[in-house]
Amino acid sequence: MSYSSGRHFLQIPGPTNVPERVLRAISAPTVDHRGGAFGRFASELLESTKEVFGTASPVIIYPSSGTGAWEAALVNTLSPGDSVLMFEVGQFSTLWADMARRLGLNVRFVEGDWRSGPTPADIERILTEDSAHAIKAVGIVHNETATGITARIGEVRKAMDRAGHPALLLVDAISSLGSMEFRHDEWGVDVTIAGSQKGLMLPPGLGFNAISEKAMGANKTARLPRAYWDWQSMLSQNKIGFFPYTPATNLLYGLRESLAMLREEGLENVWVRHNRHAESTRRAVRAWGLEVVSRNPDQQSSTVTAVVMPIGHSADEFRRVVLERFNMSLGSGLGKVADKVFRIGHLGDFNDLMLAGTLCGVEMGLAVAGVPHSRGGAAAAMEHLTAMAQQAQGTPAAVR
Ligand SMILES: Cc1ncc(COP(=O)(O)O)c(C=O)c1O
C-alpha cells in the first residue's frame, strides 16, 4: 500500500476522530483496578459522568459497545414476555427490536419508511389505546444513525404523560449524547443508553446506562436473566469506585479527559456547533440537488446527514472513489438502504474548516464518480458558516 500524505478524513458517524488530548490520556500506564488510587479516580469519574447525561441519578459504565448497553437496559428492567413498543426508523432501531425479540420480549414494532420517525402524537395514540397498560416500555432511538432521523425525547415524554401511561422510557442516545441536546432528568427518561465512540470522542469500548429511580424500581422485579449486565452488582461495587469485573481502565482515563473538554467548551456550545454543522451540510446537499433521507425538518439529525443517491448510481462506488482519491471515509448505507444512501458524519471533535474540507471532498467525489449534481454545495455551506461566524463576531452584514 502506498503512503497517503496528509491526514485521513474520518467522516463516518462514529467511531469519530479521537482528539490528541484523549489519546494522550489513554496512553497512561495500566494500574491496579482494585487499588485505592484507581478507586478514588473511578468514584470521581462516575460522579462527573452524570453531567453530560443531564442527570443526578447513577450512570453505569460497562466495558462494552453500545449493543451491550442496549441489552443491559432491557434485561435489567423487563421480564420474559413483557411488551415493548419500538419504532422502525432505520437499521439500528430494527436491530434493537430484533435483540428484544431474541431476549424473549414481545415487541410491538411500528413499521416505518426509513424517511421519517414517529411523532409524539403517534406515541400518545398508541399508548392511549393500550388502556390495560400491557406495554411495559417504550424503546426509542434519539438519533437513528442509519438514516439521520431524530426523535424529540422531551415531547415523547409529554405524550406518554398525556396518555397517562406508566411504561418506562428507554432511550438510545448512542449517536447523540455529547453532541445534541440531551436531558435525562428533565425529559423523564428512565434509561439512557450511550456509547463512547461518538460524541464522547473516545475509541469504541464503553457502554453506558443512566438510570432513573423508576427504572431502579423496575429492576427489583424484572426477571429477564442477567449476569454480566446486572445493575445491582455493578452499583454496589461502584459505591467504592470498583467494578464487579475488570473495567476498561485506560478508556476511563480518556473519558475523564473528553468530559473535561466538553465542559471547557460548554455543553450548550457543543450542541450549537453540531446544529450549525448539520444545517450547513443540509444546505450543501440541497445545492447539489440531492435529497436528505430525513424528510421532516424537525426530525433532522445534528450529527449525521444521510444522503439519497440518484437512482442508478451506487453509493458504495461513490464512497470508494472518495476514499481512494481524497482519503476520506464516508458512512455506508445500512440494511434496506445499502448502496442507496451515503452518510456524512459531522460529530465529535470537529470544526468549521474540517466540515468545509469534508464537503469539498464530497463535491469533488460526486464529480469524479460521475454522479449527477449541481456545483456549489460546499460554497453554500461556507456561506452559512461565514454568516454564523459573522453573527458570533458581531460583524455588520455589509462587510460581506
Ligand atoms: C443509534 C445506534 N444505536 C446502536 C448502535 C450500536 O452500537 P455499537 O456498534 O457500539 O454496538 C449504534 C452504532 O453505531 C448506533 O449508532
Coordinates of C-alpha atoms and ligand atoms in Angstrom, one line a residue:
M1 CA 0.0 0.0 0.0
S2 CA 1.4 3.4 -0.8
Y3 CA 1.6 6.3 1.7
S4 CA -1.3 8.8 1.7
S5 CA 0.0 12.2 2.6
G6 CA -2.0 14.5 4.9
R7 CA -4.5 13.3 7.4
H8 CA -7.3 10.9 6.8
F9 CA -10.8 12.4 7.0
L10 CA -12.9 10.0 9.1
Q11 CA -16.3 11.3 8.3
I12 CA -18.4 8.3 9.3
P13 CA -20.9 8.9 12.1
G14 CA -18.8 7.1 14.6
P15 CA -16.3 6.0 15.7
T16 CA -15.3 9.6 15.4
N17 CA -11.9 11.4 15.5
V18 CA -10.2 10.9 18.8
P19 CA -8.5 14.2 19.9
E20 CA -4.8 14.2 20.8
R21 CA -5.7 15.1 24.4
V22 CA -7.8 12.0 24.8
L23 CA -5.2 9.8 23.0
R24 CA -2.5 11.0 25.4
A25 CA -4.8 10.4 28.4
I26 CA -5.4 6.8 27.3
S27 CA -1.7 6.1 26.8
A28 CA -1.1 6.2 30.6
P29 CA 0.3 3.0 32.2
T30 CA -2.3 0.5 33.4
V31 CA -2.8 0.3 37.2
D32 CA -4.3 -2.0 39.8
H33 CA -8.0 -1.6 39.2
R34 CA -8.7 -2.9 42.7
G35 CA -6.2 -0.4 44.3
G36 CA -7.1 2.7 46.3
A37 CA -5.8 5.2 43.7
F38 CA -8.0 3.7 41.0
G39 CA -11.0 3.6 43.3
R40 CA -10.7 7.3 44.1
F41 CA -10.3 8.1 40.4
A42 CA -13.3 6.0 39.4
S43 CA -15.5 7.4 42.1
E44 CA -14.9 10.9 40.9
L45 CA -15.3 9.9 37.3
L46 CA -18.6 8.1 37.9
E47 CA -19.9 11.2 39.6
S48 CA -18.7 13.6 36.9
T49 CA -20.1 11.5 34.1
K50 CA -23.6 12.4 35.2
E51 CA -23.4 15.9 33.8
V52 CA -23.3 15.0 30.1
F53 CA -26.5 12.9 30.6
G54 CA -28.1 15.8 32.5
T55 CA -28.8 13.5 35.5
A56 CA -28.3 13.3 39.2
S57 CA -29.0 9.5 39.0
P58 CA -26.4 6.8 38.8
V59 CA -24.6 6.2 35.5
I60 CA -23.2 2.7 34.9
I61 CA -20.2 2.2 32.6
Y62 CA -19.6 -1.2 31.0
P63 CA -16.6 -2.4 29.1
S64 CA -18.8 -2.9 26.0
S65 CA -20.0 -1.4 22.8
G66 CA -23.4 0.3 22.5
T67 CA -25.1 -3.0 21.7
G68 CA -24.2 -4.3 25.2
A69 CA -25.7 -1.2 26.8
W70 CA -28.9 -1.8 24.8
E71 CA -29.0 -5.4 26.3
A72 CA -28.3 -4.1 29.8
A73 CA -31.2 -1.6 29.6
L74 CA -33.6 -4.4 28.5
V75 CA -32.6 -7.2 30.8
N76 CA -32.4 -5.0 33.9
T77 CA -35.9 -3.6 33.6
L78 CA -38.1 -6.2 31.9
S79 CA -39.4 -9.8 32.3
P80 CA -40.0 -12.6 29.8
G81 CA -43.0 -11.9 27.6
D82 CA -43.3 -8.2 28.5
S83 CA -44.5 -6.0 25.7
V84 CA -42.2 -3.3 24.4
L85 CA -43.1 -0.5 22.0
M86 CA -40.5 0.2 19.3
F87 CA -40.4 2.0 16.0
E88 CA -38.7 1.2 12.7
V89 CA -36.7 4.3 11.8
G90 CA -33.6 2.7 10.3
Q91 CA -31.1 -0.1 10.8
F92 CA -30.3 0.5 14.5
S93 CA -33.9 0.7 15.7
T94 CA -34.5 -2.5 13.7
L95 CA -31.6 -4.3 15.3
W96 CA -32.6 -3.2 18.8
A97 CA -36.1 -4.6 18.2
D98 CA -34.5 -7.8 17.0
M99 CA -32.5 -8.0 20.1
A100 CA -35.6 -7.5 22.3
R101 CA -37.3 -10.4 20.5
R102 CA -34.3 -12.7 20.9
L103 CA -34.4 -11.9 24.7
G104 CA -38.0 -13.2 24.8
L105 CA -39.8 -9.8 24.8
N106 CA -43.0 -9.2 22.9
V107 CA -42.1 -6.4 20.5
R108 CA -44.8 -4.2 19.2
F109 CA -42.8 -2.8 16.2
V110 CA -44.4 0.1 14.4
E111 CA -43.2 -0.2 10.8
G112 CA -41.8 2.9 9.1
D113 CA -40.5 4.0 5.7
W114 CA -36.9 5.0 6.9
R115 CA -37.6 8.6 5.8
S116 CA -39.5 9.8 9.0
G117 CA -39.9 8.8 12.6
P118 CA -42.8 8.5 14.9
T119 CA -44.3 11.8 16.1
P120 CA -45.2 12.4 19.8
A121 CA -48.9 12.3 18.6
D122 CA -48.4 8.7 17.2
I123 CA -46.9 7.6 20.5
E124 CA -49.7 9.2 22.5
R125 CA -52.3 7.5 20.4
I126 CA -50.8 4.0 20.7
L127 CA -50.4 4.4 24.5
T128 CA -53.9 5.8 25.0
E129 CA -55.2 2.7 23.1
D130 CA -53.3 0.5 25.5
S131 CA -55.7 1.1 28.3
A132 CA -54.7 -2.2 30.1
H133 CA -51.1 -1.0 30.2
A134 CA -49.7 -4.1 28.6
I135 CA -46.8 -2.1 27.2
K136 CA -44.1 -2.1 29.8
A137 CA -41.5 0.0 28.0
V138 CA -41.2 2.4 25.0
G139 CA -37.7 1.9 23.4
I140 CA -36.8 4.8 21.2
V141 CA -33.7 5.8 19.3
H142 CA -33.0 9.5 19.9
N143 CA -30.8 9.8 16.8
E144 CA -31.1 6.9 14.2
T145 CA -27.6 6.9 12.9
A146 CA -28.5 4.9 9.7
T147 CA -31.0 7.5 8.4
G148 CA -30.2 10.7 10.3
I149 CA -33.7 10.8 11.8
T150 CA -34.2 12.1 15.3
A151 CA -37.0 11.9 17.9
R152 CA -37.9 14.8 20.3
I153 CA -37.5 12.9 23.5
G154 CA -38.9 15.7 25.7
E155 CA -42.0 15.7 23.6
V156 CA -42.2 11.9 23.7
R157 CA -42.2 12.1 27.5
K158 CA -45.0 14.7 27.4
A159 CA -47.0 12.4 25.1
M160 CA -46.6 9.5 27.4
D161 CA -47.7 11.6 30.3
R162 CA -50.8 12.9 28.4
A163 CA -51.7 9.3 27.7
G164 CA -51.3 8.6 31.5
H165 CA -49.3 5.6 30.6
P166 CA -46.8 4.1 33.1
A167 CA -44.4 2.5 30.6
L168 CA -40.7 3.0 31.1
L169 CA -38.9 5.3 28.6
L170 CA -35.7 3.7 27.3
V171 CA -33.7 5.9 25.0
D172 CA -30.8 5.0 22.7
A173 CA -28.6 8.2 22.8
I174 CA -25.6 6.4 21.3
S175 CA -25.0 8.9 18.4
S176 CA -26.5 12.0 20.1
L177 CA -25.0 12.2 23.7
G178 CA -22.3 14.8 23.9
S179 CA -23.3 16.3 20.6
M180 CA -27.0 17.0 20.7
E181 CA -29.2 18.4 23.4
F182 CA -29.9 15.7 25.9
R183 CA -31.6 16.0 29.3
H184 CA -32.1 12.6 31.1
D185 CA -33.8 14.0 34.2
E186 CA -35.7 16.9 32.8
W187 CA -37.1 14.8 30.0
G188 CA -38.1 12.0 32.4
V189 CA -36.0 9.3 30.6
D190 CA -35.8 6.1 32.6
V191 CA -32.7 4.5 30.9
T192 CA -30.4 6.4 28.7
I193 CA -28.1 4.2 26.6
A194 CA -24.9 5.6 25.2
G195 CA -21.5 4.5 23.8
S196 CA -18.0 6.0 23.9
Q197 CA -17.2 6.3 20.2
K198 CA -19.4 9.2 19.0
G199 CA -19.9 12.5 20.8
L200 CA -17.8 11.4 23.7
M201 CA -14.8 11.4 21.3
L202 CA -13.3 8.1 22.6
P203 CA -12.4 4.9 20.8
P204 CA -15.2 2.2 20.9
G205 CA -15.3 0.2 24.1
L206 CA -17.5 1.8 26.8
G207 CA -21.3 1.4 27.1
F208 CA -23.4 3.5 29.4
N209 CA -26.8 3.2 31.2
A210 CA -28.1 6.3 33.1
I211 CA -30.8 5.0 35.4
S212 CA -33.9 6.8 36.8
E213 CA -35.4 5.9 40.2
K214 CA -38.4 4.4 38.4
A215 CA -36.1 2.2 36.3
M216 CA -34.3 1.2 39.5
G217 CA -37.7 0.2 41.0
A218 CA -38.5 -1.9 37.9
N219 CA -35.1 -3.6 38.3
K220 CA -36.2 -5.1 41.6
T221 CA -39.0 -7.1 39.9
A222 CA -37.5 -7.6 36.4
R223 CA -37.0 -11.3 35.7
L224 CA -35.0 -11.5 32.4
P225 CA -31.8 -13.4 33.1
R226 CA -28.8 -11.2 33.6
A227 CA -25.3 -11.7 35.0
Y228 CA -22.6 -9.6 33.2
W229 CA -25.1 -6.7 32.8
D230 CA -26.6 -6.8 36.3
W231 CA -27.0 -3.3 37.6
Q232 CA -27.1 -4.3 41.3
S233 CA -23.7 -6.0 41.3
M234 CA -22.3 -3.0 39.3
L235 CA -23.8 -0.4 41.6
S236 CA -22.7 -2.0 44.8
Q237 CA -19.1 -2.1 43.6
N238 CA -19.3 1.4 42.1
K239 CA -20.1 2.8 45.5
I240 CA -16.5 2.3 46.4
G241 CA -15.1 3.1 43.0
F242 CA -14.7 -0.5 41.9
F243 CA -16.3 -2.8 39.3
P244 CA -17.5 -6.4 39.5
Y245 CA -15.0 -7.3 36.8
T246 CA -12.1 -5.6 35.0
P247 CA -13.1 -2.2 33.7
A248 CA -11.6 -0.7 30.6
T249 CA -9.2 1.3 32.7
N250 CA -7.5 3.3 30.0
L251 CA -10.7 4.2 28.2
L252 CA -11.9 5.6 31.6
Y253 CA -8.8 7.9 31.6
G254 CA -9.8 9.0 28.2
L255 CA -13.3 9.6 29.4
R256 CA -12.1 11.9 32.2
E257 CA -10.3 14.0 29.5
S258 CA -13.2 14.1 27.0
L259 CA -15.6 15.1 29.7
A260 CA -13.2 17.9 30.7
M261 CA -13.1 19.0 27.0
L262 CA -16.9 19.1 26.7
R263 CA -17.0 21.1 30.0
E264 CA -14.4 23.6 28.8
E265 CA -16.3 24.2 25.5
G266 CA -19.6 24.2 27.4
L267 CA -22.2 21.6 26.6
E268 CA -24.7 24.1 25.1
N269 CA -21.9 25.5 22.8
V270 CA -21.2 21.9 21.7
W271 CA -24.9 21.4 20.8
V272 CA -24.9 24.8 18.9
R273 CA -21.8 23.8 17.0
H274 CA -23.3 20.5 15.9
N275 CA -26.6 22.2 14.9
R276 CA -24.5 24.7 12.8
H277 CA -22.6 21.9 11.0
A278 CA -25.7 19.9 10.3
E279 CA -27.5 22.9 8.9
S280 CA -24.5 23.8 6.7
T281 CA -24.4 20.2 5.4
R282 CA -28.1 20.2 4.5
R283 CA -27.6 23.4 2.6
A284 CA -24.8 21.7 0.7
V285 CA -26.9 18.7 -0.1
R286 CA -29.8 20.9 -1.3
A287 CA -27.4 23.0 -3.5
W288 CA -26.1 19.7 -5.1
G289 CA -29.7 19.0 -6.0
L290 CA -29.7 15.8 -3.8
E291 CA -32.0 14.8 -1.1
V292 CA -31.5 14.3 2.6
V293 CA -33.1 11.0 3.8
S294 CA -34.9 12.6 6.8
R295 CA -38.0 14.2 5.2
N296 CA -39.3 16.1 8.2
P297 CA -37.3 19.3 9.0
D298 CA -38.0 18.9 12.7
Q299 CA -36.6 15.3 12.7
Q300 CA -33.2 16.0 11.1
S301 CA -30.1 14.9 12.9
S302 CA -27.3 17.3 14.0
T303 CA -24.7 14.6 14.0
V304 CA -25.2 12.7 10.7
T305 CA -26.6 13.6 7.3
A306 CA -27.8 10.6 5.2
V307 CA -28.0 11.5 1.5
V308 CA -30.1 9.7 -1.1
M309 CA -28.0 8.6 -4.1
P310 CA -29.6 9.4 -7.5
I311 CA -31.3 6.3 -8.9
G312 CA -28.9 4.2 -11.0
H313 CA -25.8 5.3 -9.1
S314 CA -24.0 3.2 -6.5
A315 CA -23.4 4.9 -3.1
D316 CA -20.7 2.4 -2.4
E317 CA -18.9 3.1 -5.6
F318 CA -19.0 6.8 -4.9
R319 CA -17.6 6.2 -1.4
R320 CA -14.8 4.1 -2.9
V321 CA -13.8 6.9 -5.2
V322 CA -13.8 9.4 -2.4
L323 CA -11.7 7.2 -0.2
E324 CA -9.2 6.3 -2.9
R325 CA -8.9 9.8 -4.4
F326 CA -9.4 12.0 -1.4
N327 CA -8.5 9.8 1.6
M328 CA -11.9 10.4 3.2
S329 CA -14.2 7.7 4.7
L330 CA -17.9 8.4 4.4
G331 CA -20.6 6.2 6.1
S332 CA -22.3 3.5 4.1
G333 CA -26.0 2.9 3.6
L334 CA -27.1 0.2 6.1
G335 CA -29.7 -2.6 5.8
K336 CA -32.5 -1.7 3.5
V337 CA -30.7 1.4 2.1
A338 CA -27.4 -0.3 1.5
D339 CA -25.7 1.2 -1.6
K340 CA -28.6 3.6 -2.0
V341 CA -27.5 6.1 0.7
F342 CA -24.2 7.6 1.9
R343 CA -23.8 9.3 5.2
I344 CA -21.7 12.3 6.2
G345 CA -20.7 12.2 9.9
H346 CA -20.2 15.7 11.4
L347 CA -19.9 15.0 15.1
G348 CA -17.4 14.8 17.9
D349 CA -14.1 16.7 17.7
F350 CA -14.9 18.7 14.6
N351 CA -14.8 22.3 13.5
D352 CA -15.9 24.6 10.6
L353 CA -12.8 24.1 8.5
M354 CA -13.0 20.3 8.9
L355 CA -16.6 20.5 7.7
A356 CA -15.6 22.7 4.7
G357 CA -12.9 20.2 3.8
T358 CA -15.4 17.3 4.1
L359 CA -18.0 18.9 1.9
C360 CA -15.4 19.8 -0.7
G361 CA -14.3 16.2 -0.7
V362 CA -18.0 15.1 -1.2
E363 CA -18.5 17.6 -4.0
M364 CA -15.3 16.7 -5.8
G365 CA -16.1 13.0 -5.3
L366 CA -19.6 13.4 -6.9
A367 CA -17.9 14.9 -10.0
V368 CA -15.1 12.3 -10.2
A369 CA -17.6 9.4 -9.7
G370 CA -19.9 10.9 -12.4
V371 CA -22.9 11.3 -10.1
P372 CA -25.3 13.9 -11.5
H373 CA -25.4 17.0 -9.3
S374 CA -25.1 20.8 -9.4
R375 CA -22.0 22.5 -8.2
G376 CA -21.9 24.9 -5.3
G377 CA -22.8 22.8 -2.3
A378 CA -19.6 23.4 -0.5
A379 CA -19.9 27.1 -1.3
A380 CA -23.5 27.2 0.1
A381 CA -22.2 25.6 3.3
M382 CA -19.4 28.0 3.6
E383 CA -21.8 30.9 3.1
H384 CA -23.8 29.7 6.1
L385 CA -20.7 29.0 8.2
T386 CA -19.4 32.5 7.4
A387 CA -22.7 34.2 8.3
M388 CA -22.8 32.3 11.6
A389 CA -19.2 33.3 12.3
Q390 CA -20.0 37.0 11.5
Q391 CA -23.0 36.8 13.8
A392 CA -20.9 35.4 16.6
Q393 CA -18.3 38.2 16.0
G394 CA -20.9 40.9 15.7
T395 CA -19.6 41.8 12.2
P396 CA -22.0 44.0 10.2
A397 CA -23.6 42.2 7.3
A398 CA -22.3 44.9 4.9
V399 CA -18.8 43.6 5.3
R400 CA -19.9 40.6 3.4
Ligands
LIG1 C1 -28.0 4.7 17.3 C2 -27.1 3.5 17.4 N1 -27.6 2.5 18.2 C3 -26.8 1.4 18.5 C4 -25.6 1.3 17.9 C5 -24.8 0.1 18.1 O1 -23.6 0.4 18.9 P1 -22.3 -0.4 18.8 O2 -21.9 -0.6 17.4 O3 -21.3 0.4 19.6 O4 -22.6 -1.7 19.5 C6 -25.1 2.3 17.0 C7 -23.8 2.1 16.4 O5 -23.4 2.9 15.5 C8 -25.9 3.4 16.8 O6 -25.5 4.4 16.0

